[in-house]
């Protein structure tokens, strides 16, 4: 294997001079690295260095930072194993700087772990602890962290061992492990636990762990671990008082170390042999191995002295580099603060922008709502004014319609509808006066019925149109002979009804005479011809009995006025007749008036007033 790697190393070292051939595939380079890693873990062989360096250059050439970092760490671990602490430090430092610029958390954690390893070797335990903590903190964010976690625990346990904290080491090395953790790491953790038990004097537990490792065959692949296990077995036997076993196991261990550079293990095994033989009383053998042990120790001490010196130099550099690193970290923290402040500024600006946008949006919404409400109000106003206009128009139309429905189309006078719509209020006004609710005044109304005499003859002689003209002229005469307050109604055909307020029957006589006379003298012109007409008038006062105003209703008074008209017609026409209360018994509303008019006149229950002295009371036939 090592021969192959050396060949690879030479090839790699030469490759850069062969142009494109230098660019190996990434996968191939990774394979190469894995093989180198295994070899280093087995034995820190210096001959591996050219291959590692060649691979490192190759990774640099291809810009593969990850592999570059890994190879830097690997190279560092090899040179540091051979006491080149300062060079190792430098390599680790390079790896750390590269890892710092990488976003790969796993890579950073691996770098921290390697530096912790270096610090443990340099006995800078505090620094080692710091890097272990950093690595542990970093991997918390990684999902697939079982392997690196186990490795951190291993180095943490070794750190505790170096500091003499065996129980802590035991606890740390006993961390539960996932199945994905490499066998080598599991075996190293087990060896550390066994070593811690032995340090605590618990050799059965220490032995059980080694036995389990043997059963699982975890140690066979790695020579270094096999030797470590052999030393451990011999040491356990010695501590257990099984001296013969200790001798056998130590000798087996020495056989494995033959031809290797593991001087430390050799000296430990020689010491165990010397101690075991001494315990058996075989002082000759004990002396023999003690001598060998002394020789080995001498060369080890020489190595250690050299390495101590180197360590001191490295520690000095380490302190300096650490200071630089701390300054760098402080600078980084400052930078991070600046970045956070900058991000805060950006965030604030974004928030400000959002705020303004929101304000603009709200303002726009507000303006829209105000405008919409204003529009709505305008629209409502327009609608209202339209409704008002329409209502007024409707009222006007209704008024016109009412006027039309209350007006006689031929004469322009009020018609019967009008009379019936106003008569109740007129009667009510009279009643208010009777009952004292209104100021005292005249509550008298005169109901008058006027009828044109022989109108049929006019129609027959001059035609219907001529009759219409007479009717119109006749209406004008009625208007001229009455007051504004009087109501003139075309009662039907050539018959007219007048309702005259504030007029007693004495004063009424004058008005009746004026009408009769005006008609009599008026020259009605029809078909260019002057014709003369007369009219007959009947009237009656309301209340009919002033002392008993409710005795007869207006309908009865109208009937009595009609009776007066009948008397005028029955006599000579061109006359007016007023029907008044007589001295006899007062009539009641239930009395049949029209048919008994003559009887009531003769019996004195009714009396008359007329321009005629000779009134005829009997109804004229036809
Ligand atoms: N030209 C015209 N004639 C009408 C109108 N209304 C009714 N007359 C007519 O008026 C006439 C009324 O006739 P009569 O009831 O007999 O009454 P008179 O001829 O006036 O006779 P005395 O009332 O008894 O004097 C009828 O011939 C109707 O046709 C109208 O609006 N225009």
XYZ file of C-alpha atoms and ligand atoms in Angstrom:
654
model
C 0.000 0.000 0.000
C 2.670 2.457 1.036
C 4.720 1.603 -2.030
C 1.699 2.326 -4.216
C 1.148 5.639 -2.452
C 4.768 6.582 -2.972
C 4.406 5.852 -6.662
C 1.266 8.035 -6.668
C 3.214 10.691 -4.834
C 5.972 10.753 -7.426
C 3.464 10.803 -10.254
C 1.565 13.635 -8.582
C 4.740 15.552 -7.945
C 5.608 15.314 -11.633
C 2.123 15.920 -12.978
C 2.090 19.746 -13.002
C 4.788 19.683 -15.704
C 2.547 17.640 -17.971
C -0.067 20.295 -18.610
C -3.583 18.970 -19.050
C -2.673 15.612 -17.528
C -2.351 17.476 -14.253
C -6.113 17.835 -14.011
C -7.245 14.635 -12.434
C -10.934 14.107 -11.891
C -12.290 15.307 -8.615
C -13.546 11.837 -7.664
C -10.110 10.362 -8.311
C -8.461 12.990 -6.172
C -10.909 12.268 -3.364
C -10.081 8.538 -3.599
C -6.433 9.423 -3.379
C -7.076 11.514 -0.284
C -9.097 8.730 1.403
C -6.239 6.275 0.815
C -3.692 8.733 2.229
C -5.883 9.386 5.272
C -6.113 5.659 6.042
C -2.360 5.277 5.777
C -1.712 8.257 8.041
C -4.138 6.929 10.643
C -2.286 3.602 10.592
C 1.204 4.933 10.717
C 2.419 8.504 10.479
C 4.930 7.576 7.771
C 7.050 10.482 6.550
C 7.246 8.893 3.135
C 3.571 9.800 2.666
C 4.395 13.509 2.693
C 5.319 13.891 -1.035
C 1.997 12.281 -2.036
C 0.050 14.521 0.361
C 1.847 17.639 -0.876
C 1.364 16.672 -4.514
C -2.346 16.176 -3.901
C -2.482 19.502 -2.081
C -0.876 21.303 -5.052
C -3.219 19.518 -7.385
C -6.228 20.664 -5.321
C -4.880 24.229 -5.285
C -4.374 24.142 -9.066
C -7.953 23.029 -9.586
C -9.329 25.501 -7.076
C -10.730 22.649 -4.979
C -10.594 24.436 -1.660
C -12.150 21.586 0.280
C -9.482 19.097 -0.737
C -6.800 21.720 -0.300
C -7.891 22.225 3.318
C -8.075 18.484 3.950
C -4.586 17.882 2.553
C -3.183 20.828 4.517
C -4.587 19.286 7.703
C -3.294 15.838 6.801
C 0.175 17.178 6.050
C 0.035 19.160 9.284
C -0.848 16.074 11.339
C 2.075 14.107 9.823
C 4.722 16.795 10.318
C 3.433 17.511 13.806
C 3.722 13.801 14.635
C 7.385 13.996 13.818
C 7.887 17.000 16.029
C 7.649 19.644 13.312
C 5.200 21.565 15.426
C 5.850 24.965 13.907
C 5.434 23.645 10.378
C 2.288 21.837 11.532
C 1.038 25.021 13.070
C 1.641 26.908 9.873
C -0.190 24.275 7.806
C -3.142 24.283 10.191
C -3.202 28.040 10.083
C -3.351 28.003 6.280
C -6.183 25.494 6.456
C -8.014 27.674 8.963
C -7.733 30.757 6.753
C -9.004 28.822 3.745
C -11.850 27.297 5.778
C -12.788 30.753 7.043
C -13.583 31.865 3.519
C -15.614 28.720 2.858
C -19.325 28.297 3.515
C -18.773 24.606 4.314
C -19.526 24.203 8.026
C -18.321 20.595 8.180
C -14.980 21.649 6.745
C -14.615 24.416 9.291
C -15.449 22.009 12.129
C -12.878 19.514 10.814
C -10.264 22.288 10.733
C -11.065 23.331 14.302
C -10.788 19.700 15.391
C -7.384 19.308 13.725
C -6.164 22.493 15.429
C -7.475 21.172 18.756
C -5.438 17.996 18.110
C -2.356 20.106 17.489
C -3.006 22.160 20.619
C -3.306 18.985 22.703
C 0.050 17.834 21.350
C 1.473 21.240 22.232
C -0.112 20.910 25.690
C -2.069 24.128 25.058
C -5.082 22.623 26.721
C -7.156 25.795 27.080
C -6.752 26.592 23.419
C -7.543 22.994 22.512
C -10.691 23.183 24.603
C -11.674 26.406 22.846
C -11.355 24.838 19.380
C -13.191 21.690 20.469
C -16.051 23.852 21.759
C -16.092 25.808 18.498
C -16.195 22.602 16.459
C -19.002 21.205 18.638
C -20.991 24.412 18.296
C -20.558 24.429 14.525
C -21.754 20.867 13.941
C -25.019 21.484 15.829
C -26.346 23.027 12.630
C -25.382 20.035 10.484
C -27.748 17.099 10.041
C -25.295 14.338 9.188
C -22.805 15.006 12.024
C -22.425 11.570 13.708
C -18.813 10.965 12.562
C -17.430 14.394 13.310
C -19.282 14.404 16.637
C -17.645 11.076 17.585
C -14.232 12.479 16.609
C -14.770 15.605 18.713
C -15.767 13.389 21.662
C -12.608 11.291 21.140
C -10.340 14.332 21.273
C -12.284 15.781 24.167
C -11.751 12.492 26.066
C -8.032 12.523 25.185
C -7.807 16.112 26.403
C -9.381 15.065 29.728
C -6.937 12.130 29.932
C -3.985 14.454 29.375
C -5.314 16.734 32.095
C -5.791 13.723 34.439
C -9.576 14.100 34.496
C -10.150 10.326 34.033
C -13.801 10.204 35.068
C -14.693 12.989 32.664
C -12.681 11.229 29.963
C -14.571 8.004 30.722
C -17.915 9.744 30.494
C -17.007 11.580 27.278
C -15.621 8.465 25.573
C -18.820 6.599 26.488
C -20.970 8.951 24.365
C -23.609 6.900 22.501
C -22.567 6.447 18.885
C -24.559 6.161 15.689
C -24.042 3.140 13.456
C -22.571 5.351 10.731
C -19.470 6.159 12.833
C -16.271 4.630 11.444
C -14.875 1.487 13.143
C -11.513 3.184 13.710
C -13.166 5.991 15.664
C -15.229 3.511 17.723
C -12.062 1.506 18.473
C -10.122 4.639 19.465
C -12.927 5.706 21.819
C -12.986 2.194 23.339
C -9.221 2.217 23.873
C -9.477 5.623 25.553
C -12.217 4.311 27.871
C -10.172 1.211 28.703
C -7.147 3.393 29.436
C -9.291 5.654 31.692
C -10.633 2.614 33.627
C -7.097 1.369 34.139
C -6.001 4.764 35.394
C -8.893 4.593 37.862
C -7.739 1.088 38.969
C -10.726 -0.673 37.423
C -8.915 -3.302 35.386
C -11.866 -5.742 34.941
C -13.794 -3.032 33.064
C -10.658 -2.069 31.150
C -10.160 -5.707 30.153
C -13.807 -6.193 29.168
C -13.533 -3.322 26.703
C -10.402 -4.741 25.075
C -12.011 -8.191 24.887
C -15.028 -6.715 23.181
C -12.777 -4.949 20.691
C -11.019 -8.266 20.009
C -14.361 -9.999 19.461
C -15.459 -7.327 17.035
C -12.087 -7.543 15.295
C -11.954 -3.752 15.172
C -8.232 -3.534 15.869
C -6.839 -5.864 13.200
C -6.749 -3.319 10.446
C -4.707 -0.688 12.193
C -1.182 -1.515 13.340
C -0.917 1.428 15.735
C -4.134 0.436 17.456
C -3.101 -3.198 17.572
C 0.089 -2.211 19.411
C -1.839 0.143 21.712
C -4.216 -2.728 22.546
C -1.304 -5.091 23.172
C 0.279 -2.626 25.644
C -3.108 -2.195 27.268
C -3.641 -5.956 27.664
C -0.198 -6.441 29.222
C -0.735 -3.486 31.560
C -4.131 -4.881 32.663
C -2.605 -8.301 33.385
C 0.154 -6.651 35.412
C -2.333 -4.637 37.416
C -4.461 -7.778 37.946
C -1.383 -9.628 39.355
C -1.385 -12.089 36.458
C 2.329 -11.726 35.960
C 2.873 -14.670 33.630
C 0.059 -13.413 31.379
C 1.526 -9.928 31.543
C 4.894 -11.328 30.405
C 3.344 -13.339 27.534
C 1.193 -10.417 26.372
C 4.061 -7.913 26.600
C 6.352 -10.209 24.612
C 3.642 -10.613 21.950
C 3.353 -6.838 21.850
C 7.122 -6.428 21.464
C 7.040 -8.796 18.501
C 4.526 -6.542 16.781
C 6.666 -3.449 17.448
C 9.770 -5.064 15.997
C 10.973 -3.032 13.059
C 8.556 -0.168 13.808
C 9.165 3.364 15.050
C 6.830 2.992 18.010
C 9.579 3.553 20.610
C 7.116 4.716 23.258
C 5.129 1.480 23.122
C 8.353 -0.574 23.100
C 9.608 1.119 26.242
C 6.231 0.625 27.956
C 6.235 -3.084 27.097
C 9.836 -3.487 28.267
C 8.929 -1.808 31.553
C 5.910 -4.132 31.992
C 8.169 -7.161 31.345
C 10.737 -5.951 33.863
C 8.032 -5.323 36.464
C 6.320 -8.716 35.872
C 9.596 -10.657 36.042
C 10.534 -8.799 39.209
C 7.169 -9.764 40.730
C 7.888 -13.428 39.848
C 11.340 -13.178 41.461
C 13.094 -13.690 38.148
C 15.467 -10.826 38.713
C 17.806 -11.845 35.950
C 15.119 -11.376 33.328
C 13.837 -8.351 35.142
C 17.265 -6.790 34.992
C 17.600 -7.671 31.325
C 14.376 -5.897 30.341
C 15.083 -2.987 32.632
C 18.337 -2.444 30.761
C 16.525 -2.571 27.419
C 13.914 -0.227 28.828
C 16.657 2.219 29.884
C 18.211 2.207 26.418
C 14.845 2.768 24.744
C 13.993 5.489 27.239
C 17.303 7.202 26.487
C 16.573 7.458 22.813
C 12.972 8.408 23.635
C 14.185 11.122 25.971
C 16.464 12.393 23.259
C 13.467 12.492 20.956
C 11.395 14.104 23.659
C 14.063 16.715 24.384
C 14.209 17.627 20.742
C 10.504 17.625 20.511
C 10.177 19.665 23.722
C 12.423 22.336 22.245
C 10.447 22.314 19.085
C 7.261 22.417 21.103
C 8.460 25.498 22.951
C 9.322 27.236 19.714
C 5.979 26.246 18.291
C 4.174 27.387 21.398
C 5.828 30.790 21.015
C 4.673 30.968 17.388
C 1.303 29.645 18.444
C 0.897 32.437 20.977
C 1.792 34.982 18.316
C -0.494 33.405 15.761
C -3.224 33.149 18.332
C -2.932 36.854 18.972
C -3.173 37.497 15.248
C -6.117 35.126 15.101
C -7.834 36.872 18.007
C -7.280 40.212 16.292
C -8.701 38.697 13.125
C -11.703 37.410 15.046
C -12.200 40.807 16.656
C -11.959 42.357 13.222
C -14.448 39.809 11.952
C -16.789 40.600 14.840
C -16.420 44.294 14.014
C -17.137 43.534 10.368
C -20.130 41.432 11.389
C -21.383 44.330 13.508
C -20.947 46.688 10.569
C -22.759 44.244 8.314
C -25.591 43.927 10.864
C -25.763 47.730 11.135
C -25.813 47.985 7.364
C -28.505 45.311 7.158
C -30.425 47.222 9.828
C -30.103 50.364 7.721
C -31.385 48.501 4.673
C -34.199 47.023 6.768
C -35.050 50.483 8.131
C -35.045 51.928 4.636
C -37.279 49.067 3.491
C -39.620 49.654 6.444
C -39.628 53.373 5.693
C -40.407 52.630 2.088
C -43.225 50.320 3.149
C -44.505 52.958 5.570
C -44.584 55.614 2.864
C -46.182 53.188 0.488
C -48.813 52.432 3.112
C -49.382 56.136 3.773
C -49.684 56.758 0.032
C -52.092 53.855 -0.259
C -54.161 55.070 2.682
C -54.171 58.633 1.322
C -55.222 57.367 -2.062
C -57.961 55.246 -0.455
C -59.082 58.227 1.647
C -59.193 60.524 -1.376
C -61.062 57.857 -3.324
C -63.572 57.431 -0.491
C -63.996 61.220 -0.125
C -64.369 61.624 -3.870
C -66.794 58.690 -3.985
C -68.824 60.175 -1.126
C -68.775 63.597 -2.784
C -69.899 62.016 -6.059
C -72.544 60.108 -4.168
C -73.746 63.263 -2.446
C -73.833 65.093 -5.772
C -75.737 62.231 -7.275
C -78.122 62.140 -4.303
C -78.573 65.926 -4.596
C -79.265 65.588 -8.294
C -81.705 62.794 -7.545
C -83.321 64.824 -4.771
C -83.706 67.870 -6.988
C -85.077 65.633 -9.733
C -87.474 64.065 -7.239
C -88.457 67.550 -5.974
C -88.966 68.757 -9.537
C -90.984 65.663 -10.367
C -92.977 65.989 -7.142
C -93.671 69.631 -7.891
C -94.570 68.738 -11.442
C -96.815 65.969 -10.148
C -98.395 68.281 -7.621
C -98.932 70.809 -10.405
C -100.459 68.138 -12.601
C -102.588 66.899 -9.732
C -103.674 70.437 -9.111
C -104.510 70.868 -12.788
C -106.230 67.517 -12.785
C -108.156 68.467 -9.690
C -109.041 71.813 -11.215
C -110.114 70.030 -14.356
C -112.087 67.466 -12.418
C -113.692 70.231 -10.383
C -114.361 72.517 -13.346
C -117.109 72.500 -15.870
C -115.445 72.518 -19.282
C -118.067 74.607 -21.016
C -118.501 77.484 -18.570
C -115.313 77.260 -16.525
C -117.440 77.232 -13.379
C -117.138 74.707 -10.537
C -118.947 71.450 -11.111
C -120.890 69.208 -8.771
C -117.647 67.390 -7.675
C -116.229 70.618 -6.448
C -119.395 71.405 -4.538
C -119.388 68.056 -2.757
C -115.694 68.427 -1.909
C -116.142 71.816 -0.232
C -119.638 71.759 1.216
C -118.725 69.799 4.349
C -115.936 72.239 5.305
C -118.291 75.190 4.729
C -120.933 73.610 6.948
C -118.244 72.761 9.550
C -117.107 76.418 9.558
C -120.747 77.428 10.284
C -120.923 74.866 13.084
C -117.702 76.242 14.648
C -119.374 79.642 14.825
C -122.557 78.133 16.363
C -120.566 76.310 19.007
C -118.416 79.361 19.749
C -115.136 77.737 18.643
C -114.729 80.505 16.009
C -115.174 84.286 16.515
C -118.796 85.273 16.394
C -119.873 86.229 12.905
C -122.517 85.368 10.439
C -123.018 81.655 10.139
C -125.623 82.129 7.409
C -125.393 80.500 4.027
C -127.887 81.026 1.245
C -128.404 78.082 -1.094
C -129.617 79.357 -4.472
C -130.711 77.406 -7.539
C -130.888 79.320 -10.798
C -132.425 77.821 -13.957
C -132.642 79.367 -17.452
C -136.229 79.548 -18.616
C -137.266 77.640 -21.723
C -133.727 76.783 -22.593
C -134.847 73.814 -24.608
C -136.550 76.274 -26.944
C -133.228 78.115 -27.508
C -131.541 74.876 -28.371
C -134.344 73.850 -30.584
C -134.557 77.201 -32.334
C -130.921 78.233 -32.619
C -129.073 74.996 -32.235
C -127.071 73.384 -29.489
C -123.995 75.549 -30.132
C -126.072 78.643 -29.668
C -127.363 77.122 -26.426
C -123.739 76.694 -25.312
C -122.999 80.350 -25.953
C -126.025 81.303 -23.889
C -124.824 79.060 -21.099
C -121.373 80.686 -21.158
C -122.787 84.240 -21.165
C -125.197 83.242 -18.437
C -122.306 82.062 -16.307
C -120.555 85.398 -16.730
C -123.669 87.221 -15.551
C -123.764 85.016 -12.439
C -120.140 85.810 -11.700
C -120.721 89.534 -12.088
C -123.730 89.453 -9.785
C -121.978 87.584 -6.971
C -118.994 88.083 -4.651
C -115.629 86.376 -4.663
C -116.612 84.434 -1.584
C -119.688 83.013 -3.269
C -119.434 79.564 -4.809
C -121.004 79.184 -8.264
C -121.587 75.622 -9.438
C -122.991 74.420 -12.741
C -125.429 72.026 -11.152
C -126.479 70.358 -14.384
C -127.702 71.345 -17.875
C -129.013 74.903 -17.646
C -129.294 74.787 -13.834
C -126.798 76.577 -11.476
C -126.239 76.404 -7.754
C -124.952 79.321 -5.707
C -123.706 78.963 -2.140
C -123.468 82.407 -0.630
C -121.915 82.848 2.832
C -122.488 85.711 5.271
C -125.807 86.563 3.717
C -129.178 86.558 5.403
C -132.384 86.057 3.498
C -133.271 89.768 3.682
C -130.077 90.803 1.905
C -130.406 87.789 -0.385
C -133.517 89.229 -1.992
C -131.473 92.034 -3.514
C -128.937 89.637 -5.000
C -131.717 87.443 -6.460
C -133.387 90.429 -8.018
C -130.074 91.648 -9.430
C -129.461 88.306 -11.105
C -132.983 88.037 -12.448
C -132.816 91.569 -13.812
C -129.333 91.268 -15.344
C -130.382 88.098 -17.218
C -133.597 89.669 -18.347
C -131.865 92.668 -19.878
C -128.787 90.923 -21.204
C -128.611 90.734 -25.010
C -127.504 87.173 -25.748
C -126.061 87.124 -29.267
C -126.391 83.838 -31.093
C -125.911 83.364 -34.813
C -125.618 87.176 -35.145
C -128.977 87.476 -33.537
C -129.878 89.010 -30.239
C -132.096 86.898 -28.119
C -133.455 87.477 -24.651
C -133.576 85.021 -21.821
C -134.959 84.964 -18.388
C -134.232 82.807 -15.408
C -136.012 81.469 -12.386
C -134.432 81.371 -8.927
C -135.203 79.481 -5.786
C -133.328 79.947 -2.501
C -133.365 78.964 1.129
C -131.208 79.989 4.119
C -128.963 77.759 6.162
C -129.403 77.262 9.069
C -133.055 77.071 8.243
C -133.988 77.454 11.897
C -131.374 79.817 13.429
C -132.453 78.856 16.949
C -132.065 75.177 16.054
C -129.250 75.107 13.469
C -128.960 71.320 13.452
C -132.637 70.783 12.824
C -132.315 70.594 9.009
C -129.193 69.600 7.101
C -127.899 71.440 4.041
C -129.379 68.728 1.787
C -132.861 69.659 3.065
C -132.161 73.353 2.651
C -131.095 72.650 -0.955
C -134.309 70.702 -1.460
C -136.281 73.682 -0.116
C -134.343 76.053 -2.439
C -135.277 73.714 -5.278
C -138.834 73.995 -4.001
C -138.533 77.787 -4.334
C -137.331 77.357 -7.940
C -140.281 75.101 -8.578
C -142.628 77.793 -7.258
C -140.970 80.428 -9.470
C -141.306 78.213 -12.527
C -144.824 77.270 -11.578
C -145.816 80.909 -11.336
C -144.573 83.042 -14.212
C -140.918 82.287 -14.468
C -138.428 85.193 -14.593
C -138.896 85.270 -10.842
C -137.147 84.445 -7.561
C -138.730 82.649 -4.610
C -137.118 82.206 -1.201
C -138.445 79.465 1.036
C -138.268 80.307 4.755
C -139.363 78.810 8.042
C -143.028 79.435 8.813
C -144.593 80.083 12.116
C -145.971 76.594 12.505
C -144.241 73.533 13.754
C -140.655 73.207 12.595
C -139.871 70.601 9.976
C -137.536 67.772 10.780
C -134.995 66.066 8.571
C -137.284 63.110 8.190
C -140.111 65.207 6.750
C -140.763 64.486 3.006
C -140.228 68.033 1.782
C -140.538 68.097 -2.032
C -143.904 66.412 -2.218
C -145.454 68.213 0.735
C -144.138 71.664 -0.112
C -147.565 73.003 -0.951
C -149.112 71.547 2.234
C -146.374 72.997 4.421
C -146.876 76.416 2.799
C -150.602 76.278 3.274
C -150.306 75.091 6.869
C -147.788 77.809 7.607
C -144.931 75.539 8.487
C -143.085 77.162 5.559
C -143.297 80.677 4.139
C -141.988 82.356 0.979
C -140.357 85.549 -0.174
C -140.606 86.538 -3.834
C -140.538 89.312 -6.345
C -143.975 88.000 -7.378
C -146.984 88.912 -5.396
C -149.065 86.168 -6.837
C -147.180 82.994 -6.349
C -148.811 79.867 -7.628
C -148.256 76.946 -5.294
C -149.520 74.125 -7.475
C -147.026 72.300 -9.643
C -147.400 73.094 -13.251
C -147.700 70.053 -15.361
C -144.739 69.496 -17.793
N -126.879 73.764 -25.674
C -126.929 73.032 -24.552
N -128.057 72.545 -24.128
C -128.181 71.850 -22.984
C -127.002 71.572 -22.224
N -127.379 70.842 -21.132
C -128.711 70.661 -21.210
N -129.202 71.276 -22.339
C -130.536 71.302 -22.765
O -131.330 72.117 -21.912
C -132.664 71.780 -22.095
C -133.399 71.822 -20.814
O -134.789 71.720 -21.101
P -135.925 71.548 -20.042
O -135.450 70.717 -18.903
O -137.103 71.029 -20.679
O -136.166 72.985 -19.525
P -136.556 74.322 -20.233
O -136.683 74.094 -21.667
O -135.482 75.318 -19.844
O -137.861 74.637 -19.564
P -138.104 75.209 -18.145
O -136.980 74.884 -17.360
O -139.311 74.591 -17.699
O -138.174 76.685 -18.359
C -132.635 70.391 -22.758
O -133.128 70.497 -24.111
C -131.195 69.980 -22.775
O -130.876 69.232 -23.939
C -125.783 72.058 -22.702
O -124.708 71.904 -22.126
N -125.787 72.823 -23.870
